[in-house]
Coordinates of C-alpha atoms in Angstrom, one line a residue:
X1 CA 93.9 -44.2 -51.3
X2 CA 97.0 -43.8 -49.3
X3 CA 98.7 -40.5 -48.6
X4 CA 101.3 -41.2 -51.3
X5 CA 98.6 -41.9 -53.9
X6 CA 96.6 -38.8 -53.2
X7 CA 99.7 -36.7 -53.2
X8 CA 100.4 -37.8 -56.8
X9 CA 96.8 -37.5 -58.0
X10 CA 96.1 -34.1 -56.4
X11 CA 99.5 -32.6 -57.2
X12 CA 99.7 -31.4 -53.6
X13 CA 102.3 -32.0 -50.9
X14 CA 101.7 -34.1 -47.8
X15 CA 101.9 -30.9 -45.8
X16 CA 99.1 -29.3 -47.9
X17 CA 96.9 -32.3 -47.5
X18 CA 97.4 -32.6 -43.7
X19 CA 96.7 -28.8 -43.5
X20 CA 93.3 -29.0 -45.3
X21 CA 92.4 -32.0 -43.2
X22 CA 93.1 -30.1 -40.1
X23 CA 91.0 -27.2 -41.4
X24 CA 88.1 -29.7 -41.8
X25 CA 87.9 -29.5 -45.6
X26 CA 88.5 -33.2 -46.1
X27 CA 87.7 -36.0 -43.6
X28 CA 89.5 -39.2 -44.6
X29 CA 88.5 -42.5 -42.9
X30 CA 91.0 -44.5 -41.0
X31 CA 91.8 -48.2 -41.6
X32 CA 91.9 -50.7 -38.8
X33 CA 95.7 -50.1 -38.6
X34 CA 95.2 -46.4 -38.1
X35 CA 96.3 -45.2 -41.5
X36 CA 94.2 -42.7 -43.4
X37 CA 92.2 -43.9 -46.3
X38 CA 91.4 -41.1 -48.7
X39 CA 88.3 -41.4 -50.9
X40 CA 87.5 -40.1 -54.4
X41 CA 85.5 -37.3 -52.8
X42 CA 88.6 -36.3 -50.8
X43 CA 90.6 -36.2 -54.0
X44 CA 87.9 -34.1 -55.9
X45 CA 87.7 -31.7 -52.9
X46 CA 91.5 -31.2 -53.0
X47 CA 91.4 -30.6 -56.7
X48 CA 88.7 -28.0 -56.2
X49 CA 90.8 -26.3 -53.4
X50 CA 93.9 -26.4 -55.6
X51 CA 92.0 -24.6 -58.4
X52 CA 90.3 -22.0 -56.3
X53 CA 93.5 -21.2 -54.3
X54 CA 95.4 -20.9 -57.6
X55 CA 92.6 -18.4 -58.6
X56 CA 93.6 -16.5 -55.4
X57 CA 90.4 -17.2 -53.5
X58 CA 90.9 -17.0 -49.7
X59 CA 90.8 -20.1 -47.5
X60 CA 87.9 -18.5 -45.6
X61 CA 85.9 -18.2 -48.8
X62 CA 86.6 -21.9 -49.6
X63 CA 85.5 -22.9 -46.1
X64 CA 82.3 -21.0 -46.5
X65 CA 81.6 -22.7 -49.8
X66 CA 82.2 -26.1 -48.2
X67 CA 79.7 -25.1 -45.5
X68 CA 77.1 -24.0 -48.1
X69 CA 77.2 -20.5 -46.7
X70 CA 77.9 -19.0 -50.1
X71 CA 77.1 -19.8 -53.7
X72 CA 80.2 -20.3 -56.0
X73 CA 78.8 -18.2 -58.8
X74 CA 78.1 -15.2 -56.6
X75 CA 81.5 -15.5 -54.9
X76 CA 83.3 -15.7 -58.3
X77 CA 81.6 -12.7 -59.6
X78 CA 82.7 -10.6 -56.6
X79 CA 86.2 -12.2 -56.9
X80 CA 86.4 -11.4 -60.6
X81 CA 85.6 -7.7 -59.9
X82 CA 88.5 -7.6 -57.4
X83 CA 90.8 -9.4 -59.8
X84 CA 90.1 -6.8 -62.5
X85 CA 90.8 -4.0 -60.1
X86 CA 94.1 -5.7 -59.1
X87 CA 94.9 -6.2 -62.8
X88 CA 94.4 -2.5 -63.5
X89 CA 96.6 -1.6 -60.5
X90 CA 99.3 -4.0 -61.7
X91 CA 99.0 -2.5 -65.2
X92 CA 99.8 1.0 -63.8
X93 CA 102.7 -0.4 -61.8
X94 CA 104.1 -2.1 -64.9
X95 CA 103.9 1.1 -66.9
X96 CA 105.6 3.2 -64.2
X97 CA 108.3 0.6 -63.7
X98 CA 109.0 0.6 -67.5
X99 CA 109.1 4.4 -67.5
X100 CA 111.6 4.4 -64.6
X101 CA 113.8 1.9 -66.4
X102 CA 113.6 3.9 -69.7
X103 CA 114.5 7.1 -67.9
X104 CA 117.4 5.4 -66.1
X105 CA 116.1 6.7 -62.8
X106 CA 118.6 7.1 -59.9
X107 CA 117.3 6.6 -56.4
X108 CA 118.9 9.6 -54.9
X109 CA 117.6 12.1 -57.5
X110 CA 114.5 10.9 -59.4
X111 CA 111.3 12.9 -59.3
X112 CA 109.0 10.7 -57.2
X113 CA 106.0 13.1 -57.6
X114 CA 106.1 12.7 -61.4
X115 CA 105.9 9.0 -61.1
X116 CA 103.3 9.1 -58.4
X117 CA 101.1 11.1 -60.7
X118 CA 101.6 8.5 -63.4
X119 CA 100.7 5.8 -61.0
X120 CA 97.4 7.6 -60.2
X121 CA 96.4 7.7 -63.9
X122 CA 94.8 4.5 -65.1
X123 CA 96.5 3.0 -68.1
X124 CA 93.2 1.6 -69.3
X125 CA 91.5 4.9 -69.3
X126 CA 90.2 5.8 -72.8
X127 CA 91.3 9.0 -74.4
X128 CA 88.6 11.7 -74.4
X129 CA 88.2 11.4 -78.2
X130 CA 87.3 7.7 -77.9
X131 CA 84.8 8.4 -75.1
X132 CA 83.1 11.0 -77.4
X133 CA 82.9 8.5 -80.2
X134 CA 81.0 5.9 -78.2
X135 CA 77.2 5.4 -78.2
X136 CA 76.0 6.8 -74.9
X137 CA 74.7 4.3 -72.4
X138 CA 70.9 4.2 -72.3
X139 CA 69.6 4.5 -68.8
X140 CA 65.9 5.2 -69.8
X141 CA 64.7 6.3 -66.4
X142 CA 61.1 6.9 -67.5
X143 CA 61.0 3.5 -69.3
X144 CA 62.3 1.8 -66.2
X145 CA 59.7 3.7 -64.1
X146 CA 56.8 2.6 -66.3
X147 CA 58.2 -1.0 -66.3
X148 CA 58.3 -1.0 -62.5
X149 CA 54.8 0.5 -62.4
X150 CA 53.5 -2.3 -64.6
X151 CA 55.1 -4.8 -62.3
X152 CA 53.7 -3.1 -59.3
X153 CA 50.2 -3.2 -60.8
X154 CA 50.6 -6.9 -61.6
X155 CA 51.8 -7.7 -58.0
X156 CA 48.9 -5.7 -56.6
X157 CA 46.3 -7.5 -58.8
X158 CA 47.7 -10.9 -57.8
X159 CA 47.6 -10.0 -54.1
X160 CA 44.1 -8.6 -54.1
X161 CA 42.9 -11.5 -56.2
X162 CA 44.4 -13.9 -53.6
X163 CA 42.7 -11.9 -50.8
X164 CA 39.3 -11.9 -52.4
X165 CA 39.1 -15.4 -53.9
X166 CA 41.1 -17.4 -51.4
X167 CA 40.7 -15.5 -48.1
X168 CA 37.4 -13.7 -49.0
X169 CA 38.7 -10.4 -47.8
X170 CA 37.7 -7.1 -49.3
X171 CA 40.6 -4.7 -48.6
X172 CA 38.3 -1.7 -48.9
X173 CA 36.5 -2.9 -45.8
X174 CA 39.5 -3.5 -43.6
X175 CA 40.2 0.1 -42.7
X176 CA 43.6 1.6 -41.9
X177 CA 45.0 -1.6 -40.3
X178 CA 44.1 -3.5 -43.4
X179 CA 45.7 -0.9 -45.6
X180 CA 49.0 -1.2 -43.6
X181 CA 48.9 -5.1 -43.8
X182 CA 48.1 -4.9 -47.5
X183 CA 51.2 -2.7 -48.1
X184 CA 53.5 -5.0 -46.1
X185 CA 52.2 -8.1 -47.8
X186 CA 52.5 -6.5 -51.2
X187 CA 56.2 -5.4 -50.6
X188 CA 57.0 -9.0 -49.4
X189 CA 55.6 -10.3 -52.6
X190 CA 57.6 -7.8 -54.6
X191 CA 60.8 -8.8 -52.6
X192 CA 60.2 -12.5 -53.3
X193 CA 59.1 -12.3 -57.0
X194 CA 61.4 -9.8 -58.6
X195 CA 64.8 -11.2 -57.6
X196 CA 63.6 -14.7 -58.6
X197 CA 62.5 -13.5 -62.1
X198 CA 65.6 -11.3 -62.6
X199 CA 68.0 -14.2 -61.7
X200 CA 66.1 -16.8 -63.7
X201 CA 64.9 -14.8 -66.8
X202 CA 66.8 -11.5 -66.7
X203 CA 63.6 -9.6 -66.8
X204 CA 60.2 -9.1 -65.3
X205 CA 56.8 -8.8 -67.0
X206 CA 56.9 -5.0 -67.0
X207 CA 60.5 -4.9 -68.3
X208 CA 59.7 -7.6 -70.9
X209 CA 56.8 -5.6 -72.3
X210 CA 59.0 -2.5 -72.6
X211 CA 62.0 -4.4 -74.0
X212 CA 64.3 -4.1 -71.0
X213 CA 66.7 -6.7 -69.6
X214 CA 68.9 -6.6 -66.5
X215 CA 72.5 -8.1 -66.5
X216 CA 75.5 -7.9 -64.2
X217 CA 78.5 -5.7 -65.1
X218 CA 80.1 -8.7 -66.7
X219 CA 77.1 -9.1 -69.1
X220 CA 76.1 -12.3 -67.3
X221 CA 72.6 -12.9 -65.8
X222 CA 72.2 -11.4 -62.3
X223 CA 72.7 -13.9 -59.5
X224 CA 69.9 -14.1 -57.0
X225 CA 72.0 -12.2 -54.5
X226 CA 72.7 -9.4 -56.9
X227 CA 69.0 -9.3 -58.0
X228 CA 67.9 -9.3 -54.3
X229 CA 70.3 -6.4 -53.5
X230 CA 69.0 -4.4 -56.5
X231 CA 65.3 -5.1 -55.6
X232 CA 65.9 -4.2 -51.9
X233 CA 67.5 -0.8 -53.0
X234 CA 64.4 0.0 -55.0
X235 CA 62.1 -1.2 -52.3
X236 CA 63.7 1.0 -49.6
X237 CA 63.0 4.1 -51.7
X238 CA 59.4 2.9 -52.2
X239 CA 58.9 2.2 -48.5
X240 CA 60.0 5.7 -47.6
X241 CA 57.3 7.1 -49.9
X242 CA 54.7 4.6 -48.6
X243 CA 55.6 5.4 -45.0
X244 CA 55.1 9.1 -45.7
X245 CA 51.7 8.4 -47.2
X246 CA 50.7 6.3 -44.2
X247 CA 51.7 9.1 -41.8
X248 CA 49.8 11.6 -43.8
X249 CA 46.7 9.3 -43.7
X250 CA 47.1 8.9 -39.9
X251 CA 47.4 12.7 -39.4
X252 CA 44.2 13.2 -41.4
X253 CA 42.4 10.7 -39.2
X254 CA 43.6 12.4 -36.1
X255 CA 42.5 15.8 -37.3

C-alpha cells in the first residue's frame, strides 16, 4: 500500500503515520524506487494504535505492548481504574461548574472555599441511608483462613509425595537444612500454583470446597499479574511467620 492508501484506510494523517514509523511501531518495506510499501499488518497496527490512543492509553504503554512487555488485559484493567477515577473527578467538576453558573458567581466576590468544599465531596457518594440499606460485604476471614489451610495441606502433600516417590527423600531424616529447603520449595510451589489457578479458574481447591471465588474489582476474573500480587502478599505474611519459627528452632538447637 502507498502512503495515500494507508492514510485513507487507517483514518490517520501522513504526519501520524510517519511519527509511528519513527517510533518503531510500524516498519514498512521499501520498493526498489525507495517508496514505502505498507503491509496489511502495518494497517492493522495503525488501527490498534488509533483505538488505544483514542482510549487515552499512553504511547509508552502501546510501545510496551508491541514489545510484549505487558499483557493488554492487565494494562486495560489498570487503565480502566484510572479512567473511573478521572470520571469521578470530572463529575465533581461538572457539578461545581453548574453550581457556579446557577449562582451567577462573580470572580471578584464568590466564596471559593464553599466551592472547594463541594469539589472535595464525591458526587457519586451514596447517602448514608442507602449505605445502611445494603447487604454488608462478606469478607469471611475464618472461611478464607480454612480455605488457605486446605490449599497449604494439599501443596505440602504433593511436595512430600514428590520427595518420597520421585527423589526417595524422607524429609524427617534430612534435619534442619532439609526443613529449610522443604519450606522454600513448598513456598515456590505455592507461588506458582495459586496464581495459575486463580487466573484460570477463579478459585483454588480449598476455596472451591468452601464455596469461595476470587474476582477483580470489576467482577472479571483475576489476571495472572493480579493473582500473583495477591498470592505474594499472602506469602510474605506466611514467610514472616515461618522465619520466626526457624529462628526459634535454631535458638533451641544452640541452647
